[in-house]
XYZ file of C-alpha atoms in Angstrom:
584
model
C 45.158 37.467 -92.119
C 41.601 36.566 -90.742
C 42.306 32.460 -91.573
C 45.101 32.397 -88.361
C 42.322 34.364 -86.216
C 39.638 31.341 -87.371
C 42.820 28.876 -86.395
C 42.580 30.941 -82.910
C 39.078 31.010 -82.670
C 38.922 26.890 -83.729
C 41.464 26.106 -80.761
C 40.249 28.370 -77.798
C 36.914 26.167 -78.816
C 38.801 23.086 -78.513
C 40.453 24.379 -75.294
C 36.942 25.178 -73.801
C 35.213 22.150 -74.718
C 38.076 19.988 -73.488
C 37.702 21.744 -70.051
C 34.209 20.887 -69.832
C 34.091 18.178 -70.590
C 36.742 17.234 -68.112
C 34.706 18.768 -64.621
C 32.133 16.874 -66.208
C 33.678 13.167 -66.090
C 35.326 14.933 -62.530
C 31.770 15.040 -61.699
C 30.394 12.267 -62.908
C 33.231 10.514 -61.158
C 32.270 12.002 -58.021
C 28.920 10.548 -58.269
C 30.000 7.681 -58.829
C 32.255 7.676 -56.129
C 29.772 9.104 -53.501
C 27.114 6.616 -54.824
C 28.936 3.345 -54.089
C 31.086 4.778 -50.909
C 28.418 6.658 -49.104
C 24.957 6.107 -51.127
C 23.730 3.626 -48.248
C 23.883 5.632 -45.453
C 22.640 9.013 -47.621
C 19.542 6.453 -48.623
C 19.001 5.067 -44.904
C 19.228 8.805 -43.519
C 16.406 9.928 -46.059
C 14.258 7.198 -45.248
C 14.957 7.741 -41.545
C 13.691 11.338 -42.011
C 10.479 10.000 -43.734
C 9.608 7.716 -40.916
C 8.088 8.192 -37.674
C 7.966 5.793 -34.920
C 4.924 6.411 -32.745
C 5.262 4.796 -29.056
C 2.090 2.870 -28.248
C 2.215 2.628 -24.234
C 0.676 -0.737 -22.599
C -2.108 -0.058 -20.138
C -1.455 -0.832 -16.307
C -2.760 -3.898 -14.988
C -6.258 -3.318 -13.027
C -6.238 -3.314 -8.933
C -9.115 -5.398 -7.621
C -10.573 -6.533 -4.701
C -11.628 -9.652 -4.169
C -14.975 -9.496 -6.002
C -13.350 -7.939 -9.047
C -13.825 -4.775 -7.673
C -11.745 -2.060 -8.893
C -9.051 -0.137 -6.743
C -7.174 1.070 -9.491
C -7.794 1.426 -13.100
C -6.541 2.899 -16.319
C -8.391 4.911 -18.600
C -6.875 7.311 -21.425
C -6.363 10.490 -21.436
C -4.808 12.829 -24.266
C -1.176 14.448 -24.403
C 0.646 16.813 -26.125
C 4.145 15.665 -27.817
C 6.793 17.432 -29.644
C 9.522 16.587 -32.301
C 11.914 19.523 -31.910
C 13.743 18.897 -35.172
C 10.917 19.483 -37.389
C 10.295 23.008 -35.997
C 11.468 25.795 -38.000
C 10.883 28.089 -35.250
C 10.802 27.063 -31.817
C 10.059 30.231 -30.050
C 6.656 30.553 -32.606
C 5.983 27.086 -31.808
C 6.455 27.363 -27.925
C 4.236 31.165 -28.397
C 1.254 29.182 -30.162
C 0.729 26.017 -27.555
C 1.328 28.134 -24.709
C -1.543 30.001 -25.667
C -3.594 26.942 -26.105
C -2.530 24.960 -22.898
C -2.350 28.278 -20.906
C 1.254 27.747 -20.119
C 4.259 30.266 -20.099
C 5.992 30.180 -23.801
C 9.312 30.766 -21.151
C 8.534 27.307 -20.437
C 7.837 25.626 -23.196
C 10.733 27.139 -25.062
C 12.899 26.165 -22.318
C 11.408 22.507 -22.687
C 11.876 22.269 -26.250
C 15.894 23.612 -26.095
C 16.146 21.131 -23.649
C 14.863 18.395 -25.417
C 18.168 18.521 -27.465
C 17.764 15.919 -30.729
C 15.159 13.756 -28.993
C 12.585 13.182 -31.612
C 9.993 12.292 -28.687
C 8.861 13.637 -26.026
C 5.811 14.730 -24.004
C 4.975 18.325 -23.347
C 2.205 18.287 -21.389
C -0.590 15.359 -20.040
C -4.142 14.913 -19.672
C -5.030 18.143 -21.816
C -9.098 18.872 -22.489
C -10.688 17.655 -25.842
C -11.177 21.852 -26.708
C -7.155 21.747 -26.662
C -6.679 19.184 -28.304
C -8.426 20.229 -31.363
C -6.868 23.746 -30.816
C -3.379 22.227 -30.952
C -4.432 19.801 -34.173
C -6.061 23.292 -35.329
C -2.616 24.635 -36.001
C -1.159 22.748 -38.101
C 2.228 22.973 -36.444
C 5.473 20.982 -37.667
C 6.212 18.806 -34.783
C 3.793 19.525 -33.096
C 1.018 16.408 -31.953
C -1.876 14.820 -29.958
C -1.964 11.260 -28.914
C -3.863 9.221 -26.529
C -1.743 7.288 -23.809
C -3.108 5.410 -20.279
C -3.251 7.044 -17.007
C -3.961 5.638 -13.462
C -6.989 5.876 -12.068
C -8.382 5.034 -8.773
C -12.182 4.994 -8.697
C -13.241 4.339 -5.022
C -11.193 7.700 -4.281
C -9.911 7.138 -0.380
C -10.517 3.194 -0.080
C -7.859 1.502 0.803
C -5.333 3.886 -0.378
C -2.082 2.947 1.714
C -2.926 -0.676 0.496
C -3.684 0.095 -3.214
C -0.560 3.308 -3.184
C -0.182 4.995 -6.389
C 1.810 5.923 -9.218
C 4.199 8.707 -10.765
C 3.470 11.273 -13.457
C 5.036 8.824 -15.585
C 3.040 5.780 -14.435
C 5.558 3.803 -12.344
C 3.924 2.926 -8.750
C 5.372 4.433 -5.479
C 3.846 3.179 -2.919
C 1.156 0.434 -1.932
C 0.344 -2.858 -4.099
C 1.730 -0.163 -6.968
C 5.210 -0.351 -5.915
C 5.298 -3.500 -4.705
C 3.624 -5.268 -7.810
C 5.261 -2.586 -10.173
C 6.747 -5.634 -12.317
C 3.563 -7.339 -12.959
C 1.391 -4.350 -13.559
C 3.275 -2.286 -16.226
C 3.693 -4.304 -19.146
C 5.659 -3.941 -22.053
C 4.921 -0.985 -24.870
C 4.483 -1.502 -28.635
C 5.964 1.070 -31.010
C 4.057 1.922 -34.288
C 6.110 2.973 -37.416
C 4.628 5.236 -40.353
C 5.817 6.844 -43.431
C 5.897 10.830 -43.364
C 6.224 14.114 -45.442
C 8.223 16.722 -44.635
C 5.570 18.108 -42.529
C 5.955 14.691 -40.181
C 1.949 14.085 -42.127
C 1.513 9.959 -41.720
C 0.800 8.047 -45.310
C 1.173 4.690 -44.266
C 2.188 2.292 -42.300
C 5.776 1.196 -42.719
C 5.964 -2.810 -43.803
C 6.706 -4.593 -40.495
C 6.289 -1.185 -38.497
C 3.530 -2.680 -35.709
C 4.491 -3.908 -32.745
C 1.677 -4.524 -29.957
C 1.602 -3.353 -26.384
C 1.314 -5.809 -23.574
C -0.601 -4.481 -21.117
C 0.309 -5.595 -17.617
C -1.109 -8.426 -15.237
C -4.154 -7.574 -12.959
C -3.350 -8.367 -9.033
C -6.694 -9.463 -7.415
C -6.429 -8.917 -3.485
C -7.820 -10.688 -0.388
C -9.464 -7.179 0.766
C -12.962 -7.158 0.179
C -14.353 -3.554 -0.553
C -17.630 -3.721 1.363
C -15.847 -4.403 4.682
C -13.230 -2.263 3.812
C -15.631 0.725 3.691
C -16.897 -0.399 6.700
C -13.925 -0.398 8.975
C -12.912 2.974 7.551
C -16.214 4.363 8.428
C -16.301 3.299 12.146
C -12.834 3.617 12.485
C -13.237 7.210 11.265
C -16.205 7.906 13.684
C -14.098 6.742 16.809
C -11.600 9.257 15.714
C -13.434 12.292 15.568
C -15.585 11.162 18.632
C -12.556 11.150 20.772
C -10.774 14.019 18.756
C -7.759 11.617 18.287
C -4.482 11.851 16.402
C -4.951 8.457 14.211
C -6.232 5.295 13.873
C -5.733 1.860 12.487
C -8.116 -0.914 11.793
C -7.791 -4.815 10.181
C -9.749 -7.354 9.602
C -8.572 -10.681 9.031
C -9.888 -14.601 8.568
C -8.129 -16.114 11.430
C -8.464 -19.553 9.148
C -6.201 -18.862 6.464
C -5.268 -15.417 7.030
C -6.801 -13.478 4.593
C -6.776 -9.776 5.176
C -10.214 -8.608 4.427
C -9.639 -4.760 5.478
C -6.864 -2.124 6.497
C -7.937 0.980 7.682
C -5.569 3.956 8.023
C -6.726 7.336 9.695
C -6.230 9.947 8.292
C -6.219 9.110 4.996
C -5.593 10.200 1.368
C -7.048 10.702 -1.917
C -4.482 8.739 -4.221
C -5.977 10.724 -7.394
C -4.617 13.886 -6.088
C -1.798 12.328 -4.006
C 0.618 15.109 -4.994
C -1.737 18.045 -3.892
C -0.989 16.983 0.105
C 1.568 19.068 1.744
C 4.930 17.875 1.910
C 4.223 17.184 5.781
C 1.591 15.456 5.163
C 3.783 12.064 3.789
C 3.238 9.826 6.922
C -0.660 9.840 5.487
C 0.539 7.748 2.542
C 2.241 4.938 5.081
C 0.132 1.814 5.651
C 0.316 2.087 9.493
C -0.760 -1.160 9.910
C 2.556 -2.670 9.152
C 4.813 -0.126 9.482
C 4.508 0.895 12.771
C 5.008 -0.560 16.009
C 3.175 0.639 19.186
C 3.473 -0.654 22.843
C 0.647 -2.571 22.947
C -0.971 -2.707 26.890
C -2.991 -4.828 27.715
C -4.143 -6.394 24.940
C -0.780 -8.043 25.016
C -2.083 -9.816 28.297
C -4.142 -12.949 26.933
C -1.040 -13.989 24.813
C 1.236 -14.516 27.770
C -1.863 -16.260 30.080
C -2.239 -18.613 27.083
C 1.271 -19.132 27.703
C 1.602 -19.983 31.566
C -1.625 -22.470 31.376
C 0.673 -24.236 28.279
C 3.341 -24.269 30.907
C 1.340 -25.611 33.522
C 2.537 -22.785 35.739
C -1.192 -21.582 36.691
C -4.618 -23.252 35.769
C -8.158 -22.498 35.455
C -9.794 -21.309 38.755
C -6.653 -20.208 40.438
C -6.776 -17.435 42.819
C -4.443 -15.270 42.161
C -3.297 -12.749 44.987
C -3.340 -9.142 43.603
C -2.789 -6.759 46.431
C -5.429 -4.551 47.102
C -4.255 -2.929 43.697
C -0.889 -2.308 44.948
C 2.222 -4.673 45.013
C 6.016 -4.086 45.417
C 8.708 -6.316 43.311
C 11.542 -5.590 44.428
C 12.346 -1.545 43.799
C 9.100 -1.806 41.302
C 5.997 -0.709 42.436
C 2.663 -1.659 40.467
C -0.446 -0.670 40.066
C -3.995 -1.843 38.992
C -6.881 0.467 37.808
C -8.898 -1.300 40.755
C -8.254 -2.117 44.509
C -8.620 -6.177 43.744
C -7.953 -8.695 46.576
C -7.918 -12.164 44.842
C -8.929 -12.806 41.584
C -9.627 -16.367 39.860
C -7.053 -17.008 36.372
C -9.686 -16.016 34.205
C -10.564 -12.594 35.884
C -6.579 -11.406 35.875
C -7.611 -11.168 32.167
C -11.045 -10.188 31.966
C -10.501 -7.293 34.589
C -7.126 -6.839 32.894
C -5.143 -7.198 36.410
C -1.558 -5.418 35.830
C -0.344 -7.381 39.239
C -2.190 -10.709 38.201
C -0.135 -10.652 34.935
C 2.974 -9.415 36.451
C 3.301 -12.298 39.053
C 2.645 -15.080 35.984
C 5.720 -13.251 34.313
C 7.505 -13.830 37.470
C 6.408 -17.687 37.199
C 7.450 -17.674 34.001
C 10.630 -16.209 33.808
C 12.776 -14.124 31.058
C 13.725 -17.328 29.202
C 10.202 -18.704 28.636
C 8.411 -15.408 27.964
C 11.344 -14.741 25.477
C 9.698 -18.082 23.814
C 6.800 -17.330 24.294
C 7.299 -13.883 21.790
C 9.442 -15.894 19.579
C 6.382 -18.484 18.977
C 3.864 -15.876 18.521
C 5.853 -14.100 15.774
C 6.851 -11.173 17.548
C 9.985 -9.326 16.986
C 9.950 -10.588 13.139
C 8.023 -9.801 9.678
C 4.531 -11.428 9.019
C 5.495 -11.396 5.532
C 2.271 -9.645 4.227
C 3.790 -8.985 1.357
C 4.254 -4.575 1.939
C 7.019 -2.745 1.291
C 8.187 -1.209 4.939
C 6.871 -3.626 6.668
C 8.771 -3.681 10.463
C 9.518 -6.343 12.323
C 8.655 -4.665 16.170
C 10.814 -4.245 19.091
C 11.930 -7.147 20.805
C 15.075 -6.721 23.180
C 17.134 -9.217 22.802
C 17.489 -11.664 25.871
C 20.894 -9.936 27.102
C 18.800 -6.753 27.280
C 15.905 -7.833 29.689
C 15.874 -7.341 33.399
C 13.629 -8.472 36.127
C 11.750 -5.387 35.272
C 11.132 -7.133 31.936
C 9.874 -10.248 33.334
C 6.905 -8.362 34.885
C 6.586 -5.673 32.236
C 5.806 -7.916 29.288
C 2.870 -9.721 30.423
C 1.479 -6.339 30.769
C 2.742 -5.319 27.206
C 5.090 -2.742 28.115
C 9.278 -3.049 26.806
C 8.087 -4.562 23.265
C 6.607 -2.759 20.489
C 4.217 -4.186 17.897
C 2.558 -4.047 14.679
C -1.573 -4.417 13.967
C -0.751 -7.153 11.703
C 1.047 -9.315 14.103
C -1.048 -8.532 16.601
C -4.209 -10.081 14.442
C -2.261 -12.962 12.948
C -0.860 -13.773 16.939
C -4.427 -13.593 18.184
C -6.184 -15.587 15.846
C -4.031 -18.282 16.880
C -6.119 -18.414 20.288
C -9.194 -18.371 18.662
C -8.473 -20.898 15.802
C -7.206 -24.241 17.357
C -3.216 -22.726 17.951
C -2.206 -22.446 14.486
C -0.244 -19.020 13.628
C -1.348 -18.743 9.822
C 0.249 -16.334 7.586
C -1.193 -13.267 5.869
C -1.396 -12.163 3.032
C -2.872 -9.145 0.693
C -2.170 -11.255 -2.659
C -4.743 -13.407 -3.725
C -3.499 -13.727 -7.493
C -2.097 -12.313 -10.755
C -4.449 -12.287 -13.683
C -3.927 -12.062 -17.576
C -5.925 -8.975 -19.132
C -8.238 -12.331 -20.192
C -8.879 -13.337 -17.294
C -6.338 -16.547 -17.160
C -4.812 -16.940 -13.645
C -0.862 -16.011 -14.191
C -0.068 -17.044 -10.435
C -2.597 -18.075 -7.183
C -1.408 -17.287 -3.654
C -0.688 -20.892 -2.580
C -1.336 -21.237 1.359
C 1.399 -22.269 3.653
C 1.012 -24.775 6.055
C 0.158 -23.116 9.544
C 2.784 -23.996 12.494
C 0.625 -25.126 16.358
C 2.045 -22.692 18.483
C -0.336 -23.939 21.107
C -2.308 -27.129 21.917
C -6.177 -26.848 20.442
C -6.437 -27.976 24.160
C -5.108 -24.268 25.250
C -6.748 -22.397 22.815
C -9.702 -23.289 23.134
C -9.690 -22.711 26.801
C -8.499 -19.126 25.957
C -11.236 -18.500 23.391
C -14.088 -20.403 25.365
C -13.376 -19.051 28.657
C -10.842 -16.389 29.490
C -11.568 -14.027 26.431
C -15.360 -14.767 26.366
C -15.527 -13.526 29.933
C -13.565 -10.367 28.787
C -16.575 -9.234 26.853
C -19.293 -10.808 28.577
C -18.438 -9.291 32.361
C -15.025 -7.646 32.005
C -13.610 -4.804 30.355
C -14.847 -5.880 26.393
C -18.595 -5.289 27.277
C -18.875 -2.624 24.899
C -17.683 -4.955 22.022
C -20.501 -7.382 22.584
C -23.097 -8.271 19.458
C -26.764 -9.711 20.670
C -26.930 -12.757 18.322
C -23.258 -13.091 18.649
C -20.555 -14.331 20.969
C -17.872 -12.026 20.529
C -13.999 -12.830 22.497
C -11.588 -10.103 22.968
C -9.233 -7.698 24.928
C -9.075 -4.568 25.508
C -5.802 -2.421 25.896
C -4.893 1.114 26.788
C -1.159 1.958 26.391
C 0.763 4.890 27.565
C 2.243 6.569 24.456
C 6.275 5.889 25.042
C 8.290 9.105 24.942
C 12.163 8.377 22.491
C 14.432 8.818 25.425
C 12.364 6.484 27.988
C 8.986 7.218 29.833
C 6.054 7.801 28.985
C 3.814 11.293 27.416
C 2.042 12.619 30.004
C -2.168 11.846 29.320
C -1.421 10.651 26.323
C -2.902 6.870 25.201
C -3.205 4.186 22.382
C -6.903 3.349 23.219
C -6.894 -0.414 21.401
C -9.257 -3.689 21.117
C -8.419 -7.129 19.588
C -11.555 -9.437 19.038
C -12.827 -12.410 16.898
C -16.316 -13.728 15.866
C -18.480 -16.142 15.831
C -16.676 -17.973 19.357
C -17.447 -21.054 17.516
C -15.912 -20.798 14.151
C -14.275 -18.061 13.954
C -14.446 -15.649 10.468
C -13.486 -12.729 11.659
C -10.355 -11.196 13.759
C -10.435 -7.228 13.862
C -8.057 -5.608 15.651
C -8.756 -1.295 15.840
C -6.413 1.135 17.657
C -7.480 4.690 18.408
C -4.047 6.808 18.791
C -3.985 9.701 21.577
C -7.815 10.499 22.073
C -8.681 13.353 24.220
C -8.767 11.844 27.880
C -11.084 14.098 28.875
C -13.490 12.609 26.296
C -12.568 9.080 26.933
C -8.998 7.196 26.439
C -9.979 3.710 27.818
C -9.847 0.989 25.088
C -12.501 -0.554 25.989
C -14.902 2.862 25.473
C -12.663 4.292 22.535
C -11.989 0.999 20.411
C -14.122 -1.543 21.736
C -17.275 0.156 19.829
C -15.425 0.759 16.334
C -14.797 -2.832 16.658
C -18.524 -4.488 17.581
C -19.906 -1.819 14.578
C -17.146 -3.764 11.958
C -17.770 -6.853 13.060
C -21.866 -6.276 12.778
C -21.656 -4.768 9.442
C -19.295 -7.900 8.184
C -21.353 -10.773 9.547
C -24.530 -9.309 8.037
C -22.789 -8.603 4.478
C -21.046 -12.171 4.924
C -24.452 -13.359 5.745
C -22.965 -15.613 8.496
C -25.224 -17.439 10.512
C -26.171 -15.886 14.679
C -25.412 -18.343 17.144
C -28.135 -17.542 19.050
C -31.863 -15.969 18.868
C -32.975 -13.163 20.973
C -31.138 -10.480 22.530
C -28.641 -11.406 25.389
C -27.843 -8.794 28.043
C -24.306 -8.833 29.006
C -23.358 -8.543 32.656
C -21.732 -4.678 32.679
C -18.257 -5.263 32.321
C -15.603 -3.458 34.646
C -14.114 0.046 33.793
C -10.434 0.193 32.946
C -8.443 -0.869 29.897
């Protein structure tokens, strides 16, 4: 009886040992199987999870002026990143650096559920050294500090609607920033290291380095010293006269070099985002994005024009009313009763009738030239973003009120740039150069990437011409007409002065309300220096004529440049001027 229970026993044995080891060849099988169908990407998605691939941003390119000076810099500055899919927890994780960075764990936990599978990203910038050692402190899984490049801009206000400046994120929105953005970022590097679980480095992965370029440096033509100089005085004629703005250049009328722009108000591009919202027109460079009627500083321009046209000469008497003249159903005015007065005094006393009647001589056609020529109506090509061309009509547009309302600058609007780069064409032989902010683009060594190359001026006027307009008709605007206030004692300073009703948008003017403005250059001889400075809406009860308001900014800039340019006087001695007219 008990040898068929053995026989039992024996082949329930059998049974069970055939069953096991049948799920083991099944699994064995499966190994197998999974090994040579799927092994490869199992293997690559462990070693993925071991590695971490640390972005190593480029720096930005340096700003400079044209010493080497720097506008804008880059210096580093610690952050705070996170890897969301090595946190266990994210709400302890958000609890714990909020604490440390004195931010809302809302926030942060919102941030990091946002962040989705990114294994990357920043939490928060610039953080103090004390956090940063709090956060490394903690120990927490995805959790990290790293150093990255921020933008800098070390001489605060100077220059800052040429120089701009840049996003949280580094990209440039305005200024030389935006407008050089693809030479001064560069390219980042990426840095690859082996990991724990605990995202810990041990090594650098084989072939895991990849350098940053850092970008190109852009050197500019503005020269800091003068800079600071026209932003002072420019400043001080401001609040002197209470006024709403101001605008300054200074520019080398021989290859046109800008050497200063001046914006007032201004801005502080470190804390650019810290200005209210209405504040945004501070951040334009005025200086070539808007136009302005320009006056009477518009006048030597169009008398350069009728002596090229032989339609008046030099010593002409020109009839001018008694300060009162009808044209037609026009009735004009000067700001003094003159009878006759010679060519060169319709400028220098800034004659609205003198001017009118050579517009008359002139006629639409040739003072429509006569804009075209001088580059009115059309982009200097300065190389800013927003840069505006003016307001021309076009010639279907003008009337006979035009032809007597240009020579006195009224009907056209203009920019401070083309203003300087049309005026040192009467100072420097007839030649309208063009400017430029760019001098060149540097390697982080040094090595010149590209040079401005200069373009070959075009004579808009015979040297003949203008030099009779520098020599004579805007000398005698500062020495005995309405410039006196711009005049230097070891220097012979030319000019015009300009005060322009402020237009209203649907046609006349604001009532008391001017653009006080002067255009000069210096030394008369060989020229260096063209400044143009336009005060906008002083107080008239203070003073609104252009030559009190600007005509004073403008000496002051041109002193403090010709003694830091260490530019020889023309003469010894102090010279008294004869006292120059009131008026524009």
């Amino acid at each position: 009886m008990r040898l068929p229970r053995l026989k039992s026993s024996y082949i329930s044995g059998q049974l069970l040992m055939s069953l096991v080891l049948t799920s083991l060849a099944a699994l064995v099988g499966r190994l197998v199987f999974i090994n040579a169908s799927q092994g490869p990407r199992l293997l690559a998605r462990t070693y993925e999870q071991q590695r971490a691939t640390v972005p190593l941003p480029a720096r930005r390119g340096l700003i400079v002026d044209c010493h080497g000076r720097i506008l804008a810099g880059t210096a580093l500055q610690k952050s705070v990143f996170a890897d969301p899919s090595l946190m266990p927890d994210k709400h302890h994780a958000a609890e714990q650096v909020g604490q440390i960075l004195d931010v809302p764990t809302s926030e942060l936990g919102q941030d990091l559920v946002a962040a989705g599978s990114r294994r990357f990203f920043v939490v928060r910038r610039r953080i103090s050294d004390d956090q940063a050692a709090a956060l490394r402190a903690t120990r927490l899984p995805g959790i990290g500090v790293f150093e990255e490049p921020y933008r800098t801009y070390p001489l605060t206000s100077l220059a800052a609607q040429v120089v701009g400046f840049v996003s949280r994120d580094g990209a440039g929105l305005a200024g030389i920033e935006h407008q050089c953005e693809s030479w001064l970022t560069g390219e980042s590097g990426v840095k690859t290291i082996v990991c724990d679980a605990a995202r810990r480095a041990f090594w650098l992965a084989e072939d895991g380095y990849q350098p940053p370029r850092d970008g190109y440096h852009v050197v500019l033509t503005i020269d800091a010293v003068i800079q600071a100089a026209a932003e002072r005085e420019l400043q001080a004629a401001v609040d002197k006269y209470k006024a709403e703005s101001g605008v300054a250049v200074v520019m080398d009328p021989r290859d046109g070099a800008i050497l200063a722009m001046a914006n007032v108000p201004t801005f502080d591009p470190n804390h650019f985002q810290d200005y209210a919202e209405g504040s945004a027109w501070r951040f334009r460079n005025r200086v070539v994005t808007d136009p302005f009627e320009p006056g009477s500083t518009f006048k030597p321009f169009i008398a350069a024009w009728a002596l090229a046209e032989r339609v008046t000469q030099l010593g002409e008497i020109i009839d001018c009313e008694a300060g009162m003249w009808r044209d037609g159903k026009r009735l004009l005015h000067d700001h003094h009763p003159y009878s006759g007065l010679s060519f060169e005094d319709v400028v220098a006393k800034s004659s609205n009738i003198g001017m009118a009647k050579l517009g008359k001589r002139l006629g639409n056609r040739r003072l429509q030239a006569a804009l075209r020529a001088y580059g009115f109506g059309q982009k200097t090509g300065v190389g800013i973003v927003g840069e505006s061309e003016g307001i021309v009509p076009p010639p279907h547009q003008w009337t006979s009120f035009s032809t007597t309302s240009v020579p006195m600058g009224q009907e056209i609007a203009v920019t401070p740039i083309q203003m300087v780069r049309a005026f040192a064409a009467l100072v420097n032989g007839g030649r309208l150069v063009n400017p430029y902010l760019i001098r060149a683009i540097l390697e982080s060594d040094g090595s010149v990437v590209q040079e401005h190359q200069p373009t070959s001026p075009r004579e808009i006027l015979s040297p003949g011409v203008a030099n009779t307009m520098r020599d004579v008709i805007l000398t005698g605007v500062v020495n005995h007409g309405t410039g006196s206030q711009a005049a230097l004692a070891r220097y012979q300073v030319v000019g015009k002065t300009g005060t322009a009703q402020v237009p209203k948008p649907g046609g006349g003017y604001v009532p008391d309300a001017y653009v006080s403005s002067f255009v000069g250059a210096v030394p008369r001889q060989d020229p260096r220096l063209v400044v143009f400075v336009a005060v906008r809406r002083p107080v008239k009860s203070i003073g609104y004529y252009g030559g009190t308001v600007a005509a004073p900014a403008a000496r002051q800039i041109m002193a403090s440049a010709l003694a830091y340019l260490q530019i020889p006087p023309e003469r010894d001695g102090v010279v008294e001027m004869a006292s120059g007219s009131a008026g524009d």
